[in-house]
PDB file of N, CA and C in Angstrom:
ATOM      1  N   UNK A   1      -2.001 116.295  60.914  1.00  0.00           N
ATOM      2  CA  UNK A   1      -2.439 116.697  59.589  1.00  0.00           C
ATOM      3  C   UNK A   1      -1.266 117.285  58.815  1.00  0.00           C
ATOM      4  N   UNK A   2      -1.085 116.813  57.603  1.00  0.00           N
ATOM      5  CA  UNK A   2       0.036 117.232  56.762  1.00  0.00           C
ATOM      6  C   UNK A   2      -0.131 118.690  56.310  1.00  0.00           C
ATOM      7  N   UNK A   3       0.977 119.332  56.047  1.00  0.00           N
ATOM      8  CA  UNK A   3       0.987 120.710  55.577  1.00  0.00           C
ATOM      9  C   UNK A   3       0.998 120.790  54.054  1.00  0.00           C
ATOM     10  N   UNK A   4       1.108 119.648  53.384  1.00  0.00           N
ATOM     11  CA  UNK A   4       1.157 119.602  51.925  1.00  0.00           C
ATOM     12  C   UNK A   4       0.527 118.287  51.464  1.00  0.00           C
ATOM     13  N   UNK A   5       0.332 118.168  50.164  1.00  0.00           N
ATOM     14  CA  UNK A   5      -0.221 116.954  49.564  1.00  0.00           C
ATOM     15  C   UNK A   5       0.758 116.400  48.545  1.00  0.00           C
ATOM     16  N   UNK A   6       0.494 115.178  48.101  1.00  0.00           N
ATOM     17  CA  UNK A   6       1.384 114.630  47.076  1.00  0.00           C
ATOM     18  C   UNK A   6       1.324 115.461  45.796  1.00  0.00           C
ATOM     19  N   UNK A   7       0.194 116.156  45.553  1.00  0.00           N
ATOM     20  CA  UNK A   7       0.107 117.036  44.389  1.00  0.00           C
ATOM     21  C   UNK A   7       1.098 118.198  44.516  1.00  0.00           C
ATOM     22  N   UNK A   8       1.321 118.677  45.742  1.00  0.00           N
ATOM     23  CA  UNK A   8       2.324 119.720  45.970  1.00  0.00           C
ATOM     24  C   UNK A   8       3.723 119.191  45.656  1.00  0.00           C
ATOM     25  N   UNK A   9       3.963 117.935  45.997  1.00  0.00           N
ATOM     26  CA  UNK A   9       5.249 117.298  45.663  1.00  0.00           C
ATOM     27  C   UNK A   9       5.405 117.241  44.145  1.00  0.00           C
ATOM     28  N   UNK A  10       4.357 116.798  43.461  1.00  0.00           N
ATOM     29  CA  UNK A  10       4.414 116.693  41.996  1.00  0.00           C
ATOM     30  C   UNK A  10       4.657 118.050  41.349  1.00  0.00           C
ATOM     31  N   UNK A  11       4.038 119.098  41.876  1.00  0.00           N
ATOM     32  CA  UNK A  11       4.219 120.438  41.313  1.00  0.00           C
ATOM     33  C   UNK A  11       5.655 120.926  41.451  1.00  0.00           C
ATOM     34  N   UNK A  12       6.353 120.446  42.474  1.00  0.00           N
ATOM     35  CA  UNK A  12       7.719 120.889  42.724  1.00  0.00           C
ATOM     36  C   UNK A  12       8.775 119.947  42.166  1.00  0.00           C
ATOM     37  N   UNK A  13       8.385 118.726  41.787  1.00  0.00           N
ATOM     38  CA  UNK A  13       9.379 117.727  41.430  1.00  0.00           C
ATOM     39  C   UNK A  13       9.024 117.032  40.129  1.00  0.00           C
ATOM     40  N   UNK A  14       8.129 116.033  40.180  1.00  0.00           N
ATOM     41  CA  UNK A  14       7.748 115.266  38.988  1.00  0.00           C
ATOM     42  C   UNK A  14       6.461 114.504  39.291  1.00  0.00           C
ATOM     43  N   UNK A  15       5.864 113.948  38.242  1.00  0.00           N
ATOM     44  CA  UNK A  15       4.664 113.138  38.419  1.00  0.00           C
ATOM     45  C   UNK A  15       5.037 111.854  39.163  1.00  0.00           C
ATOM     46  N   UNK A  16       4.230 111.487  40.134  1.00  0.00           N
ATOM     47  CA  UNK A  16       4.487 110.305  40.954  1.00  0.00           C
ATOM     48  C   UNK A  16       3.615 109.139  40.505  1.00  0.00           C
ATOM     49  N   UNK A  17       4.139 107.942  40.639  1.00  0.00           N
ATOM     50  CA  UNK A  17       3.327 106.755  40.400  1.00  0.00           C
ATOM     51  C   UNK A  17       2.339 106.610  41.551  1.00  0.00           C
ATOM     52  N   UNK A  18       1.385 105.710  41.408  1.00  0.00           N
ATOM     53  CA  UNK A  18       0.395 105.497  42.471  1.00  0.00           C
ATOM     54  C   UNK A  18       1.077 105.075  43.771  1.00  0.00           C
ATOM     55  N   UNK A  19       2.064 104.186  43.693  1.00  0.00           N
ATOM     56  CA  UNK A  19       2.796 103.758  44.894  1.00  0.00           C
ATOM     57  C   UNK A  19       3.560 104.927  45.512  1.00  0.00           C
ATOM     58  N   UNK A  20       4.153 105.765  44.662  1.00  0.00           N
ATOM     59  CA  UNK A  20       4.892 106.924  45.165  1.00  0.00           C
ATOM     60  C   UNK A  20       3.954 107.949  45.794  1.00  0.00           C
ATOM     61  N   UNK A  21       2.754 108.083  45.256  1.00  0.00           N
ATOM     62  CA  UNK A  21       1.773 108.992  45.850  1.00  0.00           C
ATOM     63  C   UNK A  21       1.427 108.550  47.269  1.00  0.00           C
ATOM     64  N   UNK A  22       1.250 107.242  47.440  1.00  0.00           N
ATOM     65  CA  UNK A  22       0.956 106.701  48.775  1.00  0.00           C
ATOM     66  C   UNK A  22       2.126 106.946  49.707  1.00  0.00           C
ATOM     67  N   UNK A  23       3.341 106.674  49.230  1.00  0.00           N
ATOM     68  CA  UNK A  23       4.548 106.889  50.044  1.00  0.00           C
ATOM     69  C   UNK A  23       4.708 108.360  50.401  1.00  0.00           C
ATOM     70  N   UNK A  24       4.516 109.240  49.419  1.00  0.00           N
ATOM     71  CA  UNK A  24       4.653 110.681  49.659  1.00  0.00           C
ATOM     72  C   UNK A  24       3.644 111.155  50.699  1.00  0.00           C
ATOM     73  N   UNK A  25       2.428 110.649  50.625  1.00  0.00           N
ATOM     74  CA  UNK A  25       1.396 111.032  51.596  1.00  0.00           C
ATOM     75  C   UNK A  25       1.801 110.621  53.010  1.00  0.00           C
ATOM     76  N   UNK A  26       2.329 109.409  53.139  1.00  0.00           N
ATOM     77  CA  UNK A  26       2.800 108.936  54.445  1.00  0.00           C
ATOM     78  C   UNK A  26       3.956 109.792  54.948  1.00  0.00           C
ATOM     79  N   UNK A  27       4.904 110.080  54.068  1.00  0.00           N
ATOM     80  CA  UNK A  27       6.056 110.896  54.459  1.00  0.00           C
ATOM     81  C   UNK A  27       5.642 112.322  54.809  1.00  0.00           C
ATOM     82  N   UNK A  28       4.652 112.862  54.114  1.00  0.00           N
ATOM     83  CA  UNK A  28       4.162 114.202  54.451  1.00  0.00           C
ATOM     84  C   UNK A  28       3.533 114.217  55.838  1.00  0.00           C
ATOM     85  N   UNK A  29       2.833 113.139  56.186  1.00  0.00           N
ATOM     86  CA  UNK A  29       2.295 113.025  57.548  1.00  0.00           C
ATOM     87  C   UNK A  29       3.426 112.972  58.567  1.00  0.00           C
ATOM     88  N   UNK A  30       4.477 112.201  58.257  1.00  0.00           N
ATOM     89  CA  UNK A  30       5.641 112.121  59.146  1.00  0.00           C
ATOM     90  C   UNK A  30       6.316 113.480  59.297  1.00  0.00           C
ATOM     91  N   UNK A  31       6.459 114.185  58.184  1.00  0.00           N
ATOM     92  CA  UNK A  31       7.075 115.514  58.228  1.00  0.00           C
ATOM     93  C   UNK A  31       6.260 116.452  59.112  1.00  0.00           C
ATOM     94  N   UNK A  32       4.937 116.353  59.030  1.00  0.00           N
ATOM     95  CA  UNK A  32       4.068 117.205  59.852  1.00  0.00           C
ATOM     96  C   UNK A  32       4.273 116.922  61.339  1.00  0.00           C
ATOM     97  N   UNK A  33       4.441 115.654  61.686  1.00  0.00           N
ATOM     98  CA  UNK A  33       4.701 115.315  63.088  1.00  0.00           C
ATOM     99  C   UNK A  33       5.996 115.973  63.546  1.00  0.00           C
ATOM    100  N   UNK A  34       7.037 115.848  62.723  1.00  0.00           N
ATOM    101  CA  UNK A  34       8.328 116.436  63.075  1.00  0.00           C
ATOM    102  C   UNK A  34       8.217 117.956  63.200  1.00  0.00           C
ATOM    103  N   UNK A  35       7.562 118.590  62.240  1.00  0.00           N
ATOM    104  CA  UNK A  35       7.468 120.050  62.239  1.00  0.00           C
ATOM    105  C   UNK A  35       6.596 120.567  63.373  1.00  0.00           C
ATOM    106  N   UNK A  36       5.544 119.841  63.698  1.00  0.00           N
ATOM    107  CA  UNK A  36       4.694 120.250  64.825  1.00  0.00           C
ATOM    108  C   UNK A  36       5.446 120.219  66.149  1.00  0.00           C
ATOM    109  N   UNK A  37       6.465 119.377  66.248  1.00  0.00           N
ATOM    110  CA  UNK A  37       7.288 119.319  67.468  1.00  0.00           C
ATOM    111  C   UNK A  37       8.309 120.459  67.519  1.00  0.00           C
ATOM    112  N   UNK A  38       8.617 121.056  66.376  1.00  0.00           N
ATOM    113  CA  UNK A  38       9.638 122.100  66.311  1.00  0.00           C
ATOM    114  C   UNK A  38       9.075 123.513  66.250  1.00  0.00           C
ATOM    115  N   UNK A  39       7.849 123.656  65.755  1.00  0.00           N
ATOM    116  CA  UNK A  39       7.288 124.971  65.474  1.00  0.00           C
ATOM    117  C   UNK A  39       5.929 125.101  66.158  1.00  0.00           C
ATOM    118  N   UNK A  40       5.690 126.262  66.726  1.00  0.00           N
ATOM    119  CA  UNK A  40       4.347 126.555  67.230  1.00  0.00           C
ATOM    120  C   UNK A  40       3.546 127.043  66.026  1.00  0.00           C
ATOM    121  N   UNK A  41       2.609 126.224  65.578  1.00  0.00           N
ATOM    122  CA  UNK A  41       1.855 126.522  64.361  1.00  0.00           C
ATOM    123  C   UNK A  41       0.726 127.495  64.683  1.00  0.00           C
ATOM    124  N   UNK A  42       0.697 128.585  63.910  1.00  0.00           N
ATOM    125  CA  UNK A  42      -0.347 129.595  64.028  1.00  0.00           C
ATOM    126  C   UNK A  42      -1.234 129.476  62.790  1.00  0.00           C
ATOM    127  N   UNK A  43      -2.421 128.926  62.941  1.00  0.00           N
ATOM    128  CA  UNK A  43      -3.327 128.668  61.818  1.00  0.00           C
ATOM    129  C   UNK A  43      -3.694 129.932  61.057  1.00  0.00           C
ATOM    130  N   UNK A  44      -3.578 131.091  61.671  1.00  0.00           N
ATOM    131  CA  UNK A  44      -3.935 132.344  61.002  1.00  0.00           C
ATOM    132  C   UNK A  44      -2.761 132.965  60.233  1.00  0.00           C
ATOM    133  N   UNK A  45      -1.563 132.404  60.365  1.00  0.00           N
ATOM    134  CA  UNK A  45      -0.362 132.942  59.717  1.00  0.00           C
ATOM    135  C   UNK A  45      -0.162 132.259  58.368  1.00  0.00           C
ATOM    136  N   UNK A  46      -0.573 132.932  57.308  1.00  0.00           N
ATOM    137  CA  UNK A  46      -0.496 132.340  55.971  1.00  0.00           C
ATOM    138  C   UNK A  46       0.948 132.199  55.473  1.00  0.00           C
ATOM    139  N   UNK A  47       1.819 133.115  55.861  1.00  0.00           N
ATOM    140  CA  UNK A  47       3.232 132.987  55.482  1.00  0.00           C
ATOM    141  C   UNK A  47       3.841 131.747  56.119  1.00  0.00           C
ATOM    142  N   UNK A  48       3.503 131.501  57.374  1.00  0.00           N
ATOM    143  CA  UNK A  48       4.002 130.304  58.043  1.00  0.00           C
ATOM    144  C   UNK A  48       3.443 129.056  57.365  1.00  0.00           C
ATOM    145  N   UNK A  49       2.172 129.089  56.992  1.00  0.00           N
ATOM    146  CA  UNK A  49       1.559 127.945  56.307  1.00  0.00           C
ATOM    147  C   UNK A  49       2.282 127.654  54.998  1.00  0.00           C
ATOM    148  N   UNK A  50       2.632 128.692  54.245  1.00  0.00           N
ATOM    149  CA  UNK A  50       3.385 128.506  52.997  1.00  0.00           C
ATOM    150  C   UNK A  50       4.768 127.922  53.270  1.00  0.00           C
ATOM    151  N   UNK A  51       5.434 128.442  54.307  1.00  0.00           N
ATOM    152  CA  UNK A  51       6.759 127.935  54.663  1.00  0.00           C
ATOM    153  C   UNK A  51       6.688 126.471  55.087  1.00  0.00           C
ATOM    154  N   UNK A  52       5.675 126.107  55.854  1.00  0.00           N
ATOM    155  CA  UNK A  52       5.512 124.716  56.280  1.00  0.00           C
ATOM    156  C   UNK A  52       5.272 123.798  55.085  1.00  0.00           C
ATOM    157  N   UNK A  53       4.538 124.279  54.097  1.00  0.00           N
ATOM    158  CA  UNK A  53       4.313 123.490  52.887  1.00  0.00           C
ATOM    159  C   UNK A  53       5.608 123.279  52.123  1.00  0.00           C
ATOM    160  N   UNK A  54       6.353 124.359  51.920  1.00  0.00           N
ATOM    161  CA  UNK A  54       7.624 124.272  51.190  1.00  0.00           C
ATOM    162  C   UNK A  54       8.594 123.334  51.896  1.00  0.00           C
ATOM    163  N   UNK A  55       8.748 123.510  53.191  1.00  0.00           N
ATOM    164  CA  UNK A  55       9.688 122.691  53.955  1.00  0.00           C
ATOM    165  C   UNK A  55       9.246 121.228  53.962  1.00  0.00           C
ATOM    166  N   UNK A  56       7.960 120.977  54.130  1.00  0.00           N
ATOM    167  CA  UNK A  56       7.450 119.600  54.090  1.00  0.00           C
ATOM    168  C   UNK A  56       7.783 118.940  52.756  1.00  0.00           C
ATOM    169  N   UNK A  57       7.520 119.651  51.677  1.00  0.00           N
ATOM    170  CA  UNK A  57       7.818 119.108  50.350  1.00  0.00           C
ATOM    171  C   UNK A  57       9.313 118.847  50.182  1.00  0.00           C
ATOM    172  N   UNK A  58      10.140 119.785  50.617  1.00  0.00           N
ATOM    173  CA  UNK A  58      11.595 119.604  50.518  1.00  0.00           C
ATOM    174  C   UNK A  58      12.050 118.369  51.280  1.00  0.00           C
ATOM    175  N   UNK A  59      11.533 118.189  52.481  1.00  0.00           N
ATOM    176  CA  UNK A  59      11.915 117.041  53.307  1.00  0.00           C
ATOM    177  C   UNK A  59      11.547 115.726  52.608  1.00  0.00           C
ATOM    178  N   UNK A  60      10.345 115.670  52.071  1.00  0.00           N
ATOM    179  CA  UNK A  60       9.867 114.438  51.434  1.00  0.00           C
ATOM    180  C   UNK A  60      10.617 114.169  50.135  1.00  0.00           C
ATOM    181  N   UNK A  61      10.844 115.189  49.340  1.00  0.00           N
ATOM    182  CA  UNK A  61      11.574 114.995  48.088  1.00  0.00           C
ATOM    183  C   UNK A  61      12.981 114.487  48.368  1.00  0.00           C
ATOM    184  N   UNK A  62      13.668 115.078  49.349  1.00  0.00           N
ATOM    185  CA  UNK A  62      15.017 114.596  49.694  1.00  0.00           C
ATOM    186  C   UNK A  62      14.972 113.124  50.082  1.00  0.00           C
ATOM    187  N   UNK A  63      13.999 112.743  50.870  1.00  0.00           N
ATOM    188  CA  UNK A  63      13.874 111.359  51.315  1.00  0.00           C
ATOM    189  C   UNK A  63      13.586 110.420  50.150  1.00  0.00           C
ATOM    190  N   UNK A  64      12.677 110.828  49.275  1.00  0.00           N
ATOM    191  CA  UNK A  64      12.313 109.971  48.150  1.00  0.00           C
ATOM    192  C   UNK A  64      13.427 109.860  47.120  1.00  0.00           C
ATOM    193  N   UNK A  65      14.178 110.931  46.907  1.00  0.00           N
ATOM    194  CA  UNK A  65      15.314 110.877  45.980  1.00  0.00           C
ATOM    195  C   UNK A  65      16.359 109.895  46.500  1.00  0.00           C
ATOM    196  N   UNK A  66      16.679 109.983  47.784  1.00  0.00           N
ATOM    197  CA  UNK A  66      17.678 109.083  48.372  1.00  0.00           C
ATOM    198  C   UNK A  66      17.223 107.635  48.275  1.00  0.00           C
ATOM    199  N   UNK A  67      15.949 107.377  48.522  1.00  0.00           N
ATOM    200  CA  UNK A  67      15.436 106.006  48.514  1.00  0.00           C
ATOM    201  C   UNK A  67      15.328 105.432  47.120  1.00  0.00           C
ATOM    202  N   UNK A  68      15.153 106.271  46.103  1.00  0.00           N
ATOM    203  CA  UNK A  68      14.943 105.765  44.753  1.00  0.00           C
ATOM    204  C   UNK A  68      16.215 105.724  43.922  1.00  0.00           C
ATOM    205  N   UNK A  69      17.288 106.258  44.436  1.00  0.00           N
ATOM    206  CA  UNK A  69      18.540 106.326  43.690  1.00  0.00           C
ATOM    207  C   UNK A  69      19.142 104.941  43.495  1.00  0.00           C
ATOM    208  N   UNK A  70      19.692 104.712  42.302  1.00  0.00           N
ATOM    209  CA  UNK A  70      20.420 103.464  42.063  1.00  0.00           C
ATOM    210  C   UNK A  70      21.628 103.380  42.982  1.00  0.00           C
ATOM    211  N   UNK A  71      22.218 104.522  43.239  1.00  0.00           N
ATOM    212  CA  UNK A  71      23.321 104.613  44.188  1.00  0.00           C
ATOM    213  C   UNK A  71      22.719 105.179  45.470  1.00  0.00           C
ATOM    214  N   UNK A  72      22.002 104.362  46.198  1.00  0.00           N
ATOM    215  CA  UNK A  72      21.179 104.754  47.341  1.00  0.00           C
ATOM    216  C   UNK A  72      21.926 105.673  48.296  1.00  0.00           C
ATOM    217  N   UNK A  73      21.562 106.939  48.295  1.00  0.00           N
ATOM    218  CA  UNK A  73      22.117 107.903  49.219  1.00  0.00           C
ATOM    219  C   UNK A  73      23.505 108.419  48.889  1.00  0.00           C
ATOM    220  N   UNK A  74      24.029 108.103  47.707  1.00  0.00           N
ATOM    221  CA  UNK A  74      25.374 108.557  47.356  1.00  0.00           C
ATOM    222  C   UNK A  74      25.325 110.021  46.963  1.00  0.00           C
ATOM    223  N   UNK A  75      26.136 110.826  47.627  1.00  0.00           N
ATOM    224  CA  UNK A  75      26.233 112.250  47.354  1.00  0.00           C
ATOM    225  C   UNK A  75      27.391 112.520  46.401  1.00  0.00           C
ATOM    226  N   UNK A  76      28.427 111.745  46.520  1.00  0.00           N
ATOM    227  CA  UNK A  76      29.635 111.951  45.736  1.00  0.00           C
ATOM    228  C   UNK A  76      30.238 110.593  45.420  1.00  0.00           C
ATOM    229  N   UNK A  77      30.688 110.424  44.178  1.00  0.00           N
ATOM    230  CA  UNK A  77      31.286 109.164  43.771  1.00  0.00           C
ATOM    231  C   UNK A  77      32.528 109.453  42.958  1.00  0.00           C
ATOM    232  N   UNK A  78      33.601 108.784  43.286  1.00  0.00           N
ATOM    233  CA  UNK A  78      34.852 108.951  42.565  1.00  0.00           C
ATOM    234  C   UNK A  78      35.308 107.573  42.123  1.00  0.00           C
ATOM    235  N   UNK A  79      35.721 107.455  40.886  1.00  0.00           N
ATOM    236  CA  UNK A  79      36.204 106.172  40.385  1.00  0.00           C
ATOM    237  C   UNK A  79      37.477 106.412  39.580  1.00  0.00           C
ATOM    238  N   UNK A  80      38.413 105.516  39.686  1.00  0.00           N
ATOM    239  CA  UNK A  80      39.624 105.556  38.876  1.00  0.00           C
ATOM    240  C   UNK A  80      39.779 104.203  38.214  1.00  0.00           C
ATOM    241  N   UNK A  81      40.569 104.165  37.137  1.00  0.00           N
ATOM    242  CA  UNK A  81      40.711 102.908  36.414  1.00  0.00           C
ATOM    243  C   UNK A  81      41.962 102.145  36.783  1.00  0.00           C
ATOM    244  N   UNK A  82      43.052 102.773  36.784  1.00  0.00           N
ATOM    245  CA  UNK A  82      44.249 101.988  37.063  1.00  0.00           C
ATOM    246  C   UNK A  82      45.005 102.580  38.228  1.00  0.00           C
ATOM    247  N   UNK A  83      45.362 101.839  39.132  1.00  0.00           N
ATOM    248  CA  UNK A  83      45.068 100.426  39.385  1.00  0.00           C
ATOM    249  C   UNK A  83      43.791 100.271  40.200  1.00  0.00           C
ATOM    250  N   UNK A  84      42.709 100.637  39.640  1.00  0.00           N
ATOM    251  CA  UNK A  84      41.376 100.495  40.226  1.00  0.00           C
ATOM    252  C   UNK A  84      41.177 101.442  41.404  1.00  0.00           C
ATOM    253  N   UNK A  85      39.981 101.548  41.857  1.00  0.00           N
ATOM    254  CA  UNK A  85      39.654 102.378  43.018  1.00  0.00           C
ATOM    255  C   UNK A  85      38.277 102.967  42.879  1.00  0.00           C
ATOM    256  N   UNK A  86      37.661 103.186  43.970  1.00  0.00           N
ATOM    257  CA  UNK A  86      36.334 103.800  43.990  1.00  0.00           C
ATOM    258  C   UNK A  86      36.091 104.359  45.383  1.00  0.00           C
ATOM    259  N   UNK A  87      35.531 105.544  45.438  1.00  0.00           N
ATOM    260  CA  UNK A  87      35.196 106.179  46.704  1.00  0.00           C
ATOM    261  C   UNK A  87      33.772 106.698  46.609  1.00  0.00           C
ATOM    262  N   UNK A  88      33.008 106.511  47.646  1.00  0.00           N
ATOM    263  CA  UNK A  88      31.642 107.022  47.676  1.00  0.00           C
ATOM    264  C   UNK A  88      31.400 107.731  48.994  1.00  0.00           C
ATOM    265  N   UNK A  89      30.661 108.825  48.921  1.00  0.00           N
ATOM    266  CA  UNK A  89      30.278 109.574  50.118  1.00  0.00           C
ATOM    267  C   UNK A  89      28.762 109.519  50.199  1.00  0.00           C
ATOM    268  N   UNK A  90      28.244 109.003  51.282  1.00  0.00           N
ATOM    269  CA  UNK A  90      26.805 108.863  51.451  1.00  0.00           C
ATOM    270  C   UNK A  90      26.244 110.053  52.219  1.00  0.00           C
ATOM    271  N   UNK A  91      25.384 110.831  51.563  1.00  0.00           N
ATOM    272  CA  UNK A  91      24.804 112.019  52.183  1.00  0.00           C
ATOM    273  C   UNK A  91      23.611 111.668  53.065  1.00  0.00           C
ATOM    274  N   UNK A  92      22.787 110.769  52.601  1.00  0.00           N
ATOM    275  CA  UNK A  92      21.567 110.413  53.335  1.00  0.00           C
ATOM    276  C   UNK A  92      21.284 108.938  53.048  1.00  0.00           C
ATOM    277  N   UNK A  93      22.126 108.055  53.535  1.00  0.00           N
ATOM    278  CA  UNK A  93      22.036 106.650  53.140  1.00  0.00           C
ATOM    279  C   UNK A  93      20.739 105.954  53.531  1.00  0.00           C
ATOM    280  N   UNK A  94      20.054 106.422  54.548  1.00  0.00           N
ATOM    281  CA  UNK A  94      18.823 105.750  54.965  1.00  0.00           C
ATOM    282  C   UNK A  94      17.569 106.493  54.506  1.00  0.00           C
ATOM    283  N   UNK A  95      17.729 107.579  53.753  1.00  0.00           N
ATOM    284  CA  UNK A  95      16.581 108.329  53.263  1.00  0.00           C
ATOM    285  C   UNK A  95      15.844 109.086  54.355  1.00  0.00           C
ATOM    286  N   UNK A  96      16.562 109.441  55.427  1.00  0.00           N
ATOM    287  CA  UNK A  96      15.944 110.167  56.542  1.00  0.00           C
ATOM    288  C   UNK A  96      15.436 111.532  56.082  1.00  0.00           C
ATOM    289  N   UNK A  97      14.408 112.004  56.747  1.00  0.00           N
ATOM    290  CA  UNK A  97      13.933 113.367  56.521  1.00  0.00           C
ATOM    291  C   UNK A  97      14.658 114.272  57.512  1.00  0.00           C
ATOM    292  N   UNK A  98      15.077 115.416  57.020  1.00  0.00           N
ATOM    293  CA  UNK A  98      15.805 116.351  57.870  1.00  0.00           C
ATOM    294  C   UNK A  98      15.572 117.768  57.382  1.00  0.00           C
ATOM    295  N   UNK A  99      15.930 118.725  58.223  1.00  0.00           N
ATOM    296  CA  UNK A  99      15.812 120.137  57.887  1.00  0.00           C
ATOM    297  C   UNK A  99      17.183 120.692  57.518  1.00  0.00           C
ATOM    298  N   UNK A 100      17.243 121.440  56.444  1.00  0.00           N
ATOM    299  CA  UNK A 100      18.473 122.139  56.090  1.00  0.00           C
ATOM    300  C   UNK A 100      18.519 123.465  56.848  1.00  0.00           C
ATOM    301  N   UNK A 101      19.639 124.151  56.755  1.00  0.00           N
ATOM    302  CA  UNK A 101      19.739 125.465  57.387  1.00  0.00           C
ATOM    303  C   UNK A 101      18.694 126.420  56.816  1.00  0.00           C
ATOM    304  N   UNK A 102      18.475 126.353  55.513  1.00  0.00           N
ATOM    305  CA  UNK A 102      17.466 127.220  54.897  1.00  0.00           C
ATOM    306  C   UNK A 102      16.071 126.879  55.409  1.00  0.00           C
ATOM    307  N   UNK A 103      15.752 125.573  55.512  1.00  0.00           N
ATOM    308  CA  UNK A 103      14.455 125.162  56.052  1.00  0.00           C
ATOM    309  C   UNK A 103      14.246 125.764  57.440  1.00  0.00           C
ATOM    310  N   UNK A 104      15.260 125.670  58.279  1.00  0.00           N
ATOM    311  CA  UNK A 104      15.171 126.191  59.638  1.00  0.00           C
ATOM    312  C   UNK A 104      14.962 127.703  59.638  1.00  0.00           C
ATOM    313  N   UNK A 105      15.666 128.397  58.745  1.00  0.00           N
ATOM    314  CA  UNK A 105      15.490 129.851  58.667  1.00  0.00           C
ATOM    315  C   UNK A 105      14.079 130.209  58.218  1.00  0.00           C
ATOM    316  N   UNK A 106      13.541 129.458  57.258  1.00  0.00           N
ATOM    317  CA  UNK A 106      12.177 129.713  56.790  1.00  0.00           C
ATOM    318  C   UNK A 106      11.159 129.575  57.916  1.00  0.00           C
ATOM    319  N   UNK A 107      11.421 128.633  58.808  1.00  0.00           N
ATOM    320  CA  UNK A 107      10.498 128.350  59.906  1.00  0.00           C
ATOM    321  C   UNK A 107      10.799 129.135  61.181  1.00  0.00           C
ATOM    322  N   UNK A 108      11.924 129.842  61.189  1.00  0.00           N
ATOM    323  CA  UNK A 108      12.307 130.585  62.382  1.00  0.00           C
ATOM    324  C   UNK A 108      12.788 129.688  63.502  1.00  0.00           C
ATOM    325  N   UNK A 109      13.362 128.547  63.157  1.00  0.00           N
ATOM    326  CA  UNK A 109      13.860 127.585  64.151  1.00  0.00           C
ATOM    327  C   UNK A 109      15.332 127.833  64.368  1.00  0.00           C
TER     328      UNK A 109
END
């Protein structure tokens, strides 16, 4: 069971299309699987429930941003004109969901 809904994603990011709502719901379920393996969930701990919602939304938004970018997963791009050149750094090229250091601190991981 997911810790957040696509409406939580919309509240933190932007309005989603119908296809994006379906994708976000699937990704939120995936995030819940990952988080359930990392955290002992206490249903009576409301602070933990809030943290799980925030982290779930962050994970899904990062994944959806990477997947929807015209420069899929590009974190940094450098271009020069003469005599040509271009450099790109891919932060999350496959749109994977992951936890940041802050996410881990919020969850006590």
